[in-house]
Coordinates of C-alpha atoms and ligand atoms in Angstrom, one line a residue:
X22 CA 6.5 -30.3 -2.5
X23 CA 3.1 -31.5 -3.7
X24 CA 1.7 -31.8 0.2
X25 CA 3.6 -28.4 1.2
X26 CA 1.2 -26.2 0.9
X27 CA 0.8 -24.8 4.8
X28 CA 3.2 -22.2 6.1
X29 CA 6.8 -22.1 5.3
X30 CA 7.6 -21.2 8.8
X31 CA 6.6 -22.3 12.3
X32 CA 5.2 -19.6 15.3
X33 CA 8.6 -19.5 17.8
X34 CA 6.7 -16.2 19.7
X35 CA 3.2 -15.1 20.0
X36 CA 1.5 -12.2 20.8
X37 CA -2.0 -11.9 22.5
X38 CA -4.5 -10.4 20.9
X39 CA -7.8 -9.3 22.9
X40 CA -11.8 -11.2 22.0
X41 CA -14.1 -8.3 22.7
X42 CA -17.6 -7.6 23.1
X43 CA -19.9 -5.9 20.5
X44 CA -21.3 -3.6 23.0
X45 CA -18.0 -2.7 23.9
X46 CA -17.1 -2.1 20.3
X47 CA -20.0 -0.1 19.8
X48 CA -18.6 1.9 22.6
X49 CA -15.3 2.1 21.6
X50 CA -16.2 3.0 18.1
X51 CA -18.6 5.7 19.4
X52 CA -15.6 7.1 21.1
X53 CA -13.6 6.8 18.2
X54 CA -16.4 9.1 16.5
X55 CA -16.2 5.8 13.8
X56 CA -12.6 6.6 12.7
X57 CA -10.6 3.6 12.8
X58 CA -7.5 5.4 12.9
X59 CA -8.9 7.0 16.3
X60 CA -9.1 3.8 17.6
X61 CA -7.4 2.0 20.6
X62 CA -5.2 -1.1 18.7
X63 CA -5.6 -3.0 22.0
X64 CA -9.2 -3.5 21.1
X65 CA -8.8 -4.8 17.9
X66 CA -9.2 -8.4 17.1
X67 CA -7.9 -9.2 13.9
X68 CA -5.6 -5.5 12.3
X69 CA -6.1 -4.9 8.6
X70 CA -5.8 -1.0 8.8
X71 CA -2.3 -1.3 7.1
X72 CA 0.5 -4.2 5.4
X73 CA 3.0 -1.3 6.5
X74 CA 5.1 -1.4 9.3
X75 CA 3.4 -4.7 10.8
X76 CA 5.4 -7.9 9.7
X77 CA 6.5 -10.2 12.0
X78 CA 10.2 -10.7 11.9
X79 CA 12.2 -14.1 11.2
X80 CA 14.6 -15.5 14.0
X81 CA 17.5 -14.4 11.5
X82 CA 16.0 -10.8 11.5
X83 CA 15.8 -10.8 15.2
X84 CA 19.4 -12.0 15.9
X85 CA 20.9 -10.1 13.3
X86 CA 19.8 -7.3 15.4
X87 CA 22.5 -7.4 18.0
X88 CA 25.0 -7.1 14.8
X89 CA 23.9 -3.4 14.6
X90 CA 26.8 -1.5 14.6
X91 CA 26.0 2.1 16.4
X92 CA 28.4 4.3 14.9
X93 CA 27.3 7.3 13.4
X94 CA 29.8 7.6 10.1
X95 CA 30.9 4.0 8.4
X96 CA 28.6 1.6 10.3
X97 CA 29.3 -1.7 9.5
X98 CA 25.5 -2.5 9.3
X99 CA 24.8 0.4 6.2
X100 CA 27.8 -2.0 4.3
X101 CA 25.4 -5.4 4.9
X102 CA 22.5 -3.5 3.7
X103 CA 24.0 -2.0 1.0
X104 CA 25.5 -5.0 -0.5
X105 CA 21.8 -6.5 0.2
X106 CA 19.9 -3.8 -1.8
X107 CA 22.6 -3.7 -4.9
X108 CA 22.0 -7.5 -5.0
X109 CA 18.0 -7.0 -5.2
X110 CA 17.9 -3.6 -7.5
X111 CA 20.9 -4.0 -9.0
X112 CA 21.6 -0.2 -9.0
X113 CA 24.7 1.2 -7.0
X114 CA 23.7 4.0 -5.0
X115 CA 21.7 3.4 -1.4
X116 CA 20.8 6.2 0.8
X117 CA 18.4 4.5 3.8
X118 CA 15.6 6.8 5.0
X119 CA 13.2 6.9 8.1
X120 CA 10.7 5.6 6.3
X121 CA 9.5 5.8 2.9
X122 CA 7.8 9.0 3.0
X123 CA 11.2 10.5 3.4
X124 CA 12.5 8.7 0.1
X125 CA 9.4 10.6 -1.3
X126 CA 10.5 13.8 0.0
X127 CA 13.7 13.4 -1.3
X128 CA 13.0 12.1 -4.7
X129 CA 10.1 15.0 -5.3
X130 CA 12.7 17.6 -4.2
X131 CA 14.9 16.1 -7.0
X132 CA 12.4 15.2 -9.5
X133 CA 9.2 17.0 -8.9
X134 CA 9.0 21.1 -11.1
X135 CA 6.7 24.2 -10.2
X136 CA 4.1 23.8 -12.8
X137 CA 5.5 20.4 -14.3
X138 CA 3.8 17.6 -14.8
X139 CA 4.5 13.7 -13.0
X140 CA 3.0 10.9 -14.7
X141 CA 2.4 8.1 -12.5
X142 CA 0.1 4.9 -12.6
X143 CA -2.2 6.0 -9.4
X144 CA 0.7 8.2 -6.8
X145 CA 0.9 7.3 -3.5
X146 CA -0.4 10.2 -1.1
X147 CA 3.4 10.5 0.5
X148 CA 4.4 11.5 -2.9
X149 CA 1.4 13.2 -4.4
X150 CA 1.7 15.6 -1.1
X151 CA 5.0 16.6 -1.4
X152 CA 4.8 17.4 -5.1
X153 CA 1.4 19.0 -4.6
X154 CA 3.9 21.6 -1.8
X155 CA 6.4 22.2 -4.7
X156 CA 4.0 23.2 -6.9
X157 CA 4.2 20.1 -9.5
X158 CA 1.1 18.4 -11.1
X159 CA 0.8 14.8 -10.1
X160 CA -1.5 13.1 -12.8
X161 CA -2.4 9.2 -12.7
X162 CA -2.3 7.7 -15.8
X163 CA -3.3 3.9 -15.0
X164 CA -5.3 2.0 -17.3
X165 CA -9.3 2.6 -17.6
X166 CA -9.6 -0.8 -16.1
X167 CA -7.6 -0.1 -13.4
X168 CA -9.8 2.8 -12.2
X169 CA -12.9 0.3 -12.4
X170 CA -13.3 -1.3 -9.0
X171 CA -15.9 -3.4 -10.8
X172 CA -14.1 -4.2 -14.0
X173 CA -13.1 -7.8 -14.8
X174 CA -10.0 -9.4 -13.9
X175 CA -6.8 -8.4 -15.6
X176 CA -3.5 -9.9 -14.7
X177 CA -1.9 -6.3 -14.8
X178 CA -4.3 -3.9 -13.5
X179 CA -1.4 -1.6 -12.4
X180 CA -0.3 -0.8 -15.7
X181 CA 0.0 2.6 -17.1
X182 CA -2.1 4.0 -20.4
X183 CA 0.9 4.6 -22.8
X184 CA -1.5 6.4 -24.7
X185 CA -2.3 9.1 -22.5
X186 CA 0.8 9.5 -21.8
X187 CA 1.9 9.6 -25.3
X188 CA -0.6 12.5 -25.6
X189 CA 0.1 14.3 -22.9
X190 CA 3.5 14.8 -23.9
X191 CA 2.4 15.7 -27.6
X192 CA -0.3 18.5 -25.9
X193 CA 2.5 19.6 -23.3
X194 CA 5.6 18.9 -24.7
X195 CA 8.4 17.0 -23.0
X196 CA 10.0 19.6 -21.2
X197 CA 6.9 20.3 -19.3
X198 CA 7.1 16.6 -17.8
X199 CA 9.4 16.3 -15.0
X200 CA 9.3 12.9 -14.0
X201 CA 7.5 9.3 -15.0
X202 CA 6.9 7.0 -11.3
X203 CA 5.7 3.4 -11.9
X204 CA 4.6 2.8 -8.2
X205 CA 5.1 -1.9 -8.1
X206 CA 2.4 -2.6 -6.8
X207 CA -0.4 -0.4 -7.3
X208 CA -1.6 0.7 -3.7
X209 CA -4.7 2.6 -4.4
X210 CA -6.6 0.3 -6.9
X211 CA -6.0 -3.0 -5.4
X212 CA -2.2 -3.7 -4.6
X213 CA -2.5 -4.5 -8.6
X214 CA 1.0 -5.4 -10.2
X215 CA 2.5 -3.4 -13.2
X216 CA 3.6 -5.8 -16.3
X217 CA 7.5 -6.1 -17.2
X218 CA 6.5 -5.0 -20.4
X219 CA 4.4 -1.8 -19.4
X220 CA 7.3 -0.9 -17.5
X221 CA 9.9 -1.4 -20.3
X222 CA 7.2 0.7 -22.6
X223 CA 7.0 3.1 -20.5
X224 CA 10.8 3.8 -19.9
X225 CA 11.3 3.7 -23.5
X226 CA 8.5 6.7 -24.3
X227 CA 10.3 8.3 -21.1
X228 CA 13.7 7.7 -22.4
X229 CA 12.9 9.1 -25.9
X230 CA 11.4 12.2 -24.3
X231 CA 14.3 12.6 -22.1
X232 CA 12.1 11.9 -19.1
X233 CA 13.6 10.3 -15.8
X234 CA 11.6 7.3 -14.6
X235 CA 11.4 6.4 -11.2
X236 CA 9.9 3.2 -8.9
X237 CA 7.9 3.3 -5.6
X238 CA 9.1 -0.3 -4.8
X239 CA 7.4 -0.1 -1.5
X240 CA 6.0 -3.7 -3.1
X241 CA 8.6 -4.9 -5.5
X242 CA 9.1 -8.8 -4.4
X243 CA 4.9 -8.8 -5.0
X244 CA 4.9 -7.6 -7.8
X245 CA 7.8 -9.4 -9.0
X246 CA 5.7 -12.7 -8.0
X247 CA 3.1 -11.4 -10.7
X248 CA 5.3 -11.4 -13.0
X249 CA 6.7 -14.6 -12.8
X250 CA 3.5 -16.4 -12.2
X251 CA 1.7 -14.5 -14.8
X252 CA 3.9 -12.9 -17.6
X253 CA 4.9 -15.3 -20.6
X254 CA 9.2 -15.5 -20.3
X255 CA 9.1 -15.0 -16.7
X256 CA 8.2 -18.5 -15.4
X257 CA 11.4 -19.9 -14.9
X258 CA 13.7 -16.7 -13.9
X259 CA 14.4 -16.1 -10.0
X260 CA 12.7 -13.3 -8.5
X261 CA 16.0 -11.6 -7.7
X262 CA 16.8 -11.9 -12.1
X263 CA 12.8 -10.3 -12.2
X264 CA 13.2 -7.3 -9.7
X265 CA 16.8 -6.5 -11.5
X266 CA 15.6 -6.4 -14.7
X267 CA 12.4 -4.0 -13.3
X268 CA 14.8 -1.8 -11.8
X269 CA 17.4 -1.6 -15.2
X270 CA 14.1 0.6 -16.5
X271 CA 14.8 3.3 -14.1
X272 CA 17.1 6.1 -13.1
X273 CA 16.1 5.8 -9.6
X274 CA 13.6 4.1 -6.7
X275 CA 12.3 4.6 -3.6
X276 CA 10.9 2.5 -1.4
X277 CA 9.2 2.3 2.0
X278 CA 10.8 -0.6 3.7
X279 CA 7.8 -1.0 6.0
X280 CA 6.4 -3.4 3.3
X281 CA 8.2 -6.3 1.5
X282 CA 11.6 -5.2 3.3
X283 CA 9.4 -6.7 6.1
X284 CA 10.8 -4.4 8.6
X285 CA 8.6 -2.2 10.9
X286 CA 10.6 0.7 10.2
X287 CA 12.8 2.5 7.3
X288 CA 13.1 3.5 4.0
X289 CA 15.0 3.7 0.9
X290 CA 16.2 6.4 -2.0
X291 CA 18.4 3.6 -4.4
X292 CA 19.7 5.2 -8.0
X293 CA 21.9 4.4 -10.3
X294 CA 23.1 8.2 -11.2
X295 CA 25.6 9.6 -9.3
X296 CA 25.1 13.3 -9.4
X297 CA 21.2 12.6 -7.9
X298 CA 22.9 10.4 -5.7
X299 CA 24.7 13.4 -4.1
X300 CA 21.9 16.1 -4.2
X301 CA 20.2 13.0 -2.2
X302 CA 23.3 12.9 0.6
X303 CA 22.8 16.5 1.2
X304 CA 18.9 16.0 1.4
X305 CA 19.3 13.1 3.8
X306 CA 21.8 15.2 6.0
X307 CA 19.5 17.9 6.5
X308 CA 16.4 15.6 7.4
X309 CA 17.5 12.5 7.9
X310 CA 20.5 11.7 9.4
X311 CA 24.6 11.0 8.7
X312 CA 24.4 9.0 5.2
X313 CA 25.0 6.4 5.9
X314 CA 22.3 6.0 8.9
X315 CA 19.5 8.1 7.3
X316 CA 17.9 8.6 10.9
X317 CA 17.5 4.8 11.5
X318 CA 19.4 3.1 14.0
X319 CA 22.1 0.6 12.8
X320 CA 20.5 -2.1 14.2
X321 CA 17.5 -1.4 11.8
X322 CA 20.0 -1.5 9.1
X323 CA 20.7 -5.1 9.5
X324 CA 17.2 -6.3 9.9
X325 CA 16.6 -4.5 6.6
X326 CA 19.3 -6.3 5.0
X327 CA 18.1 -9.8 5.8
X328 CA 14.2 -8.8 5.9
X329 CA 14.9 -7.6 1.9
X330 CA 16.1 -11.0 1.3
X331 CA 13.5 -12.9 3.0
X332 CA 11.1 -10.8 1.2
X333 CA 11.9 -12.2 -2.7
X334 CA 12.1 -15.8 -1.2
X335 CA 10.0 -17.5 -3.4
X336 CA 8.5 -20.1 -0.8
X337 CA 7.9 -17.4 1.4
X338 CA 6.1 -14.7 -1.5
X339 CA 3.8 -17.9 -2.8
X340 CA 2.6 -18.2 1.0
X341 CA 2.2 -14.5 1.1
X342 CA 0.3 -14.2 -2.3
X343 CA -1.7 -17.2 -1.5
X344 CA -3.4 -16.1 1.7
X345 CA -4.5 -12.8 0.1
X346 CA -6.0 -15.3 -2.6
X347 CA -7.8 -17.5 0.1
X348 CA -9.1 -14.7 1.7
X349 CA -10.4 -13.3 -1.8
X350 CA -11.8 -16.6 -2.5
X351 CA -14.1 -16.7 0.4
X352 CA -15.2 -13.3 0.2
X353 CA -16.2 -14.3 -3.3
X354 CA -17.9 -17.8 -2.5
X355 CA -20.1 -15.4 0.0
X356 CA -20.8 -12.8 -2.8
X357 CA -19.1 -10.2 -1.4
X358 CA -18.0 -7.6 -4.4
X359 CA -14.3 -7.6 -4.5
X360 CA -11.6 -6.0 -6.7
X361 CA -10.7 -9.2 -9.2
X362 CA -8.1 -10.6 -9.1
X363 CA -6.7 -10.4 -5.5
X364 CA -3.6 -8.5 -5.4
X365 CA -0.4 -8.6 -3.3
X366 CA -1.0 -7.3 0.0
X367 CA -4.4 -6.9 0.9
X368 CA -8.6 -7.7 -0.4
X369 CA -10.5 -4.7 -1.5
X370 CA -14.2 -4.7 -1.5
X371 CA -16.0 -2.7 -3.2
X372 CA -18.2 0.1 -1.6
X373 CA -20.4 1.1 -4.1
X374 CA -21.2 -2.6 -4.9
X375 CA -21.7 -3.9 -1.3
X376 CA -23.8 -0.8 -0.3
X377 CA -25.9 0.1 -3.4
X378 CA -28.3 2.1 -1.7
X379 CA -25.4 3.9 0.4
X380 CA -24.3 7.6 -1.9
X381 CA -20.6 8.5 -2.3
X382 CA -21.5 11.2 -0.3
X383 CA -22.6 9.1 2.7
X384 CA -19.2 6.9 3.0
X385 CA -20.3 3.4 2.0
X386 CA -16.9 2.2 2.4
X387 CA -16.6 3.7 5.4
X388 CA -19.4 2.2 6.9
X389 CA -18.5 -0.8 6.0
X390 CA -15.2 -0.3 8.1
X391 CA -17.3 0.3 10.8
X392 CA -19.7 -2.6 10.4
X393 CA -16.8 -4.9 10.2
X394 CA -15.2 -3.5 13.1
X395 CA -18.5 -3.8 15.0
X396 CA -18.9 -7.4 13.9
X397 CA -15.7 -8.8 14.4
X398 CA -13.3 -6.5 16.0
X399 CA -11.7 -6.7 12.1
X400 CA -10.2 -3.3 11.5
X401 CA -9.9 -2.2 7.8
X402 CA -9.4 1.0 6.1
X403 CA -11.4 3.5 4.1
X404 CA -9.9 4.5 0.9
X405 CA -13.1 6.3 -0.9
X406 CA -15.0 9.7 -0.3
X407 CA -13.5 10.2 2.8
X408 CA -9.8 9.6 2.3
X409 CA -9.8 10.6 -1.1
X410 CA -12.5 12.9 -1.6
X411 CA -12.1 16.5 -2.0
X412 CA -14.1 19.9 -2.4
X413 CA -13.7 22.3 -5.2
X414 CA -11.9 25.1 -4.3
X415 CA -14.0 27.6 -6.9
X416 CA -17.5 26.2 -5.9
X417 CA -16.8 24.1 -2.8
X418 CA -18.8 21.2 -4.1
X419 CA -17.6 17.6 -3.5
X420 CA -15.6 15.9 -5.1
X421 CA -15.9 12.3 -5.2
X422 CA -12.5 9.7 -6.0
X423 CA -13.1 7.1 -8.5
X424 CA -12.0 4.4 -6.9
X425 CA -14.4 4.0 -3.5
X426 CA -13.6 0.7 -1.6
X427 CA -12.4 -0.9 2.0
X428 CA -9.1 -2.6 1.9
X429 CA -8.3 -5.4 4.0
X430 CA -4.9 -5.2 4.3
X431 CA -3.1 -8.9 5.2
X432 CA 0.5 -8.2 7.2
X433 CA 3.5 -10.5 6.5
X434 CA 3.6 -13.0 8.8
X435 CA 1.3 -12.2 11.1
X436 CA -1.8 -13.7 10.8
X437 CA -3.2 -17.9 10.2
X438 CA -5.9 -18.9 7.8
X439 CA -8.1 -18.9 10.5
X440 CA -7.9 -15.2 11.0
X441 CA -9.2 -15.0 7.1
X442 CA -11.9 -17.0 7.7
X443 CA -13.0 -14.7 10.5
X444 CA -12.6 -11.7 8.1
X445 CA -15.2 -13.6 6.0
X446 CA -17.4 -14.8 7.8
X447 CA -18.1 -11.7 9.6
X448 CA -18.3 -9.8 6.2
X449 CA -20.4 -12.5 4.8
X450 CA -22.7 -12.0 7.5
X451 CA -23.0 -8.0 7.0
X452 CA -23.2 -8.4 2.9
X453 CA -26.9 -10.4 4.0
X454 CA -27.9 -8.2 6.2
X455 CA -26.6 -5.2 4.1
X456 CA -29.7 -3.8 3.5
X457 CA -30.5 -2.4 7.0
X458 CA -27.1 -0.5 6.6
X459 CA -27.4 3.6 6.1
X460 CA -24.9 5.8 5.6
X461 CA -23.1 8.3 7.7
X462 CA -22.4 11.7 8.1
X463 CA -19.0 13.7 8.1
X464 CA -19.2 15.7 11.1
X465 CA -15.6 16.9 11.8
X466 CA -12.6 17.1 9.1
X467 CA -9.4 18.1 10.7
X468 CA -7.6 21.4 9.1
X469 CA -6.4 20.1 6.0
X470 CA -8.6 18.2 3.7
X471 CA -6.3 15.9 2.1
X472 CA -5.5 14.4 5.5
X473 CA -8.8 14.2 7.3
X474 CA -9.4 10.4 7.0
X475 CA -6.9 10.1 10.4
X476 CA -8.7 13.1 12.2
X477 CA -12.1 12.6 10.9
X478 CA -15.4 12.4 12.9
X479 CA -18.0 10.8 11.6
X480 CA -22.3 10.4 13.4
X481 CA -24.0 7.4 11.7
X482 CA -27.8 7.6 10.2
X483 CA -29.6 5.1 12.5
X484 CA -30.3 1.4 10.5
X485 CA -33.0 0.8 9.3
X486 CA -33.8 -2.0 11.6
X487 CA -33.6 0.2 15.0
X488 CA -36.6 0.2 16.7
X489 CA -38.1 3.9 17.9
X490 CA -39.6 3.8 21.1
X491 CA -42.5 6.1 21.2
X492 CA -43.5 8.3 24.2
Ligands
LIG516 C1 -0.2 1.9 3.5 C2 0.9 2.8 3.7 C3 1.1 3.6 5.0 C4 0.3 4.8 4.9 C5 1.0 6.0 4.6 C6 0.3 7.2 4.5 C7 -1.1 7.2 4.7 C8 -1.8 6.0 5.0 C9 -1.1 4.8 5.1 C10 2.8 3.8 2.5 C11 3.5 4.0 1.2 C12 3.1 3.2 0.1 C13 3.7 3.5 -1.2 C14 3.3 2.8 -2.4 C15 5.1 5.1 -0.1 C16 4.5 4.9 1.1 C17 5.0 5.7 2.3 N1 1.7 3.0 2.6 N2 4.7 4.4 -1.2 O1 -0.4 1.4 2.4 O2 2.1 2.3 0.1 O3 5.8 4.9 3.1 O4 4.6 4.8 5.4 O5 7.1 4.2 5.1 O6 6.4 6.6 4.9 O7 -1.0 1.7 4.5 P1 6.0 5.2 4.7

């Protein structure tokens, strides 16, 4: 296989995608009031906003399709998928979801206490919302170096500090801990893998402490590549042995399938305990769906059950991995600051780093989502000051997140080599010019804080470069 190091799939259907103008991305963006998520997706080029949701299905996904069997109570296509997710998680118990924000609900209604505290490596805003409604105190606990966009590489920078943890349940006591969740692979700090041995640690302190661990698997076939390729006593075991053995750590996971179930819908509550498996069937009946739907349709079932099997393929997962890599790699060959090493599903650069001059306060990352945009018709996303920042409710001063970068996120699938080395290029280009960049200015927010980065407006401070015409 020493030549094979292209694809391992051919293109049977494509899909056109639109080469633009710069004045009429200027336009577009001004429209947009230089929100990507207000933009048009028609006039994007190349789409990194998200990995979720976007993945191109196989032919096998596709024909399984027509196998969906409609019927609302014992479909034949929940029985494929079930048999396909007790084969990858090794746990009994599958309850499908919408998508994976319902999972969250579900598991925080279960696992989530007024006034309790959840330990997790950096939450995912699906699940750090719904615990923030019931009242619980979502904490992240990942390592210091996780936290530092700028920090040098680590092959685990999704792991969690078992020492804070250990001392947090020392200050608070056990019982004041409702719930440990390892979320494989870190989303908010890079799409940075979690060690089989942190997670083993971790489930032991838990397990000791009589604390229920649970796994956001929206990633698991990623980070189950990370193990393998950089864990000693992985190399040789199958991905399927690696994500089992993750999973045997845990009472229960959730997972948004949108990812590496490489579907563009669903979601999933798995568990291996029986009694939260029925508080989750009533859950699911309320908001979902019949159980054995969970408000998708059956034909989504089957393209779930192959998509979760293509997704710990090995061929396919050292492709995937790969072209993250390349497009790290030439980001870094053009200096661009990035978070080191690449992780699963998508390049982060680093705000702070790219735009020196730019303050937290003035959204570097953000306008570097712009600039790229403006460039290259490349749409990324903001997570930073905007998406994450915050104001104090006692003296309404800002509060600024620690990590402050733009991801790139890479769909499944979806886009060649070539499309990376458009990404770089363009951002290449902006990192020399990066001087005449300024900041911008928040001029809209949306009602509720936590959410404004899809409903924000933002004006820019005119570059440096512009020329004012005196009259
Ligand atoms: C991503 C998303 C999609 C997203 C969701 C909300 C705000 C912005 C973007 C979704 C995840 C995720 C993890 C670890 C649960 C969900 C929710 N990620 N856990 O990264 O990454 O899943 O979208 O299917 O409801 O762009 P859902």
């Amino acid at each position: 296989m020493r030549f094979m190091t292209a694809e391992p799939f051919r293109i049977k259907m494509v899909e056109r995608v639109k080469k633009t103008t710069k004045a009429e991305r200027q336009q577009w963006l001004k429209e947009a009031r230089y929100n990507a998520f207000q933009m048009k997706a028609e006039n994007v080029y190349i789409d990194c906003i998200t990995d979720s949701g976007t993945s191109a299905m196989s032919s096998e996904q596709w024909s399984a399709l027509m196998l969906g069997d409609e019927s609302y109570a014992g479909s034949k296509s929940f029985y494929k998928l079930e048999e396909s997710v007790q084969d990858i998680f090794g746990m009994q118990f599958v309850q499908p979801t919408h998508q994976g924000r319902a999972a969250d609900y579900i598991m925080a209604r279960i696992y989530a206490k007024p006034g309790k505290y959840a330990i997790g490596n950096m939450h995912f805003d699906t699940f750090r919302g719904n615990a923030e409604v019931i009242g619980a105190l979502a904490v992240d606990y990942v390592d210091d170096i996780g936290k530092d966009t700028a920090s040098p590489p680590h092959p685990f920078k999704g792991n969690i500090d078992l020492k804070k943890m250990e001392k947090l349940i020392s200050e608070k006591g056990a019982e004041n801990i409702s719930v440990v969740i390892i979320t494989v692979t870190c989303n908010n700090n890079g799409g940075q893998p979690v060690s089989m041995q942190n997670i083993r640690e971790v489930s032991a302190l838990a397990k000791k402490h009589n604390i229920p661990v649970v796994i956001d698997a929206a990633r698991l076939a990623e980070n189950a590549y990370f193990i393998k390729q950089r864990e000693e006593g992985y190399e040789n075991k199958t991905i399927k042995e690696i994500t089992r053995e993750m999973f045997s750590y845990c009472e229960t996971a959730t997972m948004s399938s949108k990812k590496d179930g490489l579907v563009n819908i669903g979601g999933l509550f798995v568990t291996r305990n029986d009694e939260v498996l029925k508080v989750a069937q009533q859950l699911a009946i309320v908001h979902e769906g019949f159980i054995t739907y969970g408000g998708l349709a059956g034909r989504d079932l089957e393209a779930l059950a192959v998509g979760l099997q293509e997704g710990v393929d090995e061929q396919y997962l050292e492709y995937r991995i790969n072209q993250v890599k390349y497009l790290g790699d030439r980001l870094k060959e053009k200096g661009v600051p990035i978070i080191e090493p690449t992780g699963g599903h998508g390049v982060y650069v680093d705000g702070r780093r790219f735009f020196p001059h730019i303050p937290q306060s003035e959204f570097p990352s953000q306008r570097l989502v712009v600039a790229l945009y403006e460039e290259a018709g490349v749409r990324a996303v903001e997570i930073g000051a905007c998406a994450f920042g915050a104001k104090d409710p006692l003296t309404g001063e800002d509060i600024f997140p620690e990590v402050e970068v733009m991801r790139i996120a890479v769909s499944r699938r979806v886009y060649t080599n070539s499309h990376m080395d458009v990404i770089a290029n363009a951002l290449g280009e902006i990192y020399q010019k990066r001087e005449q960049y300024r900041g911008m200015k928040l001029v809209y927010e949306g009602p509720i804080t936590s959410l404004r980065h899809f409903t924000a407006g933002f004006e820019l401070f005119p570059q440096t470069n512009a020329v004012t015409i005196e009259v």
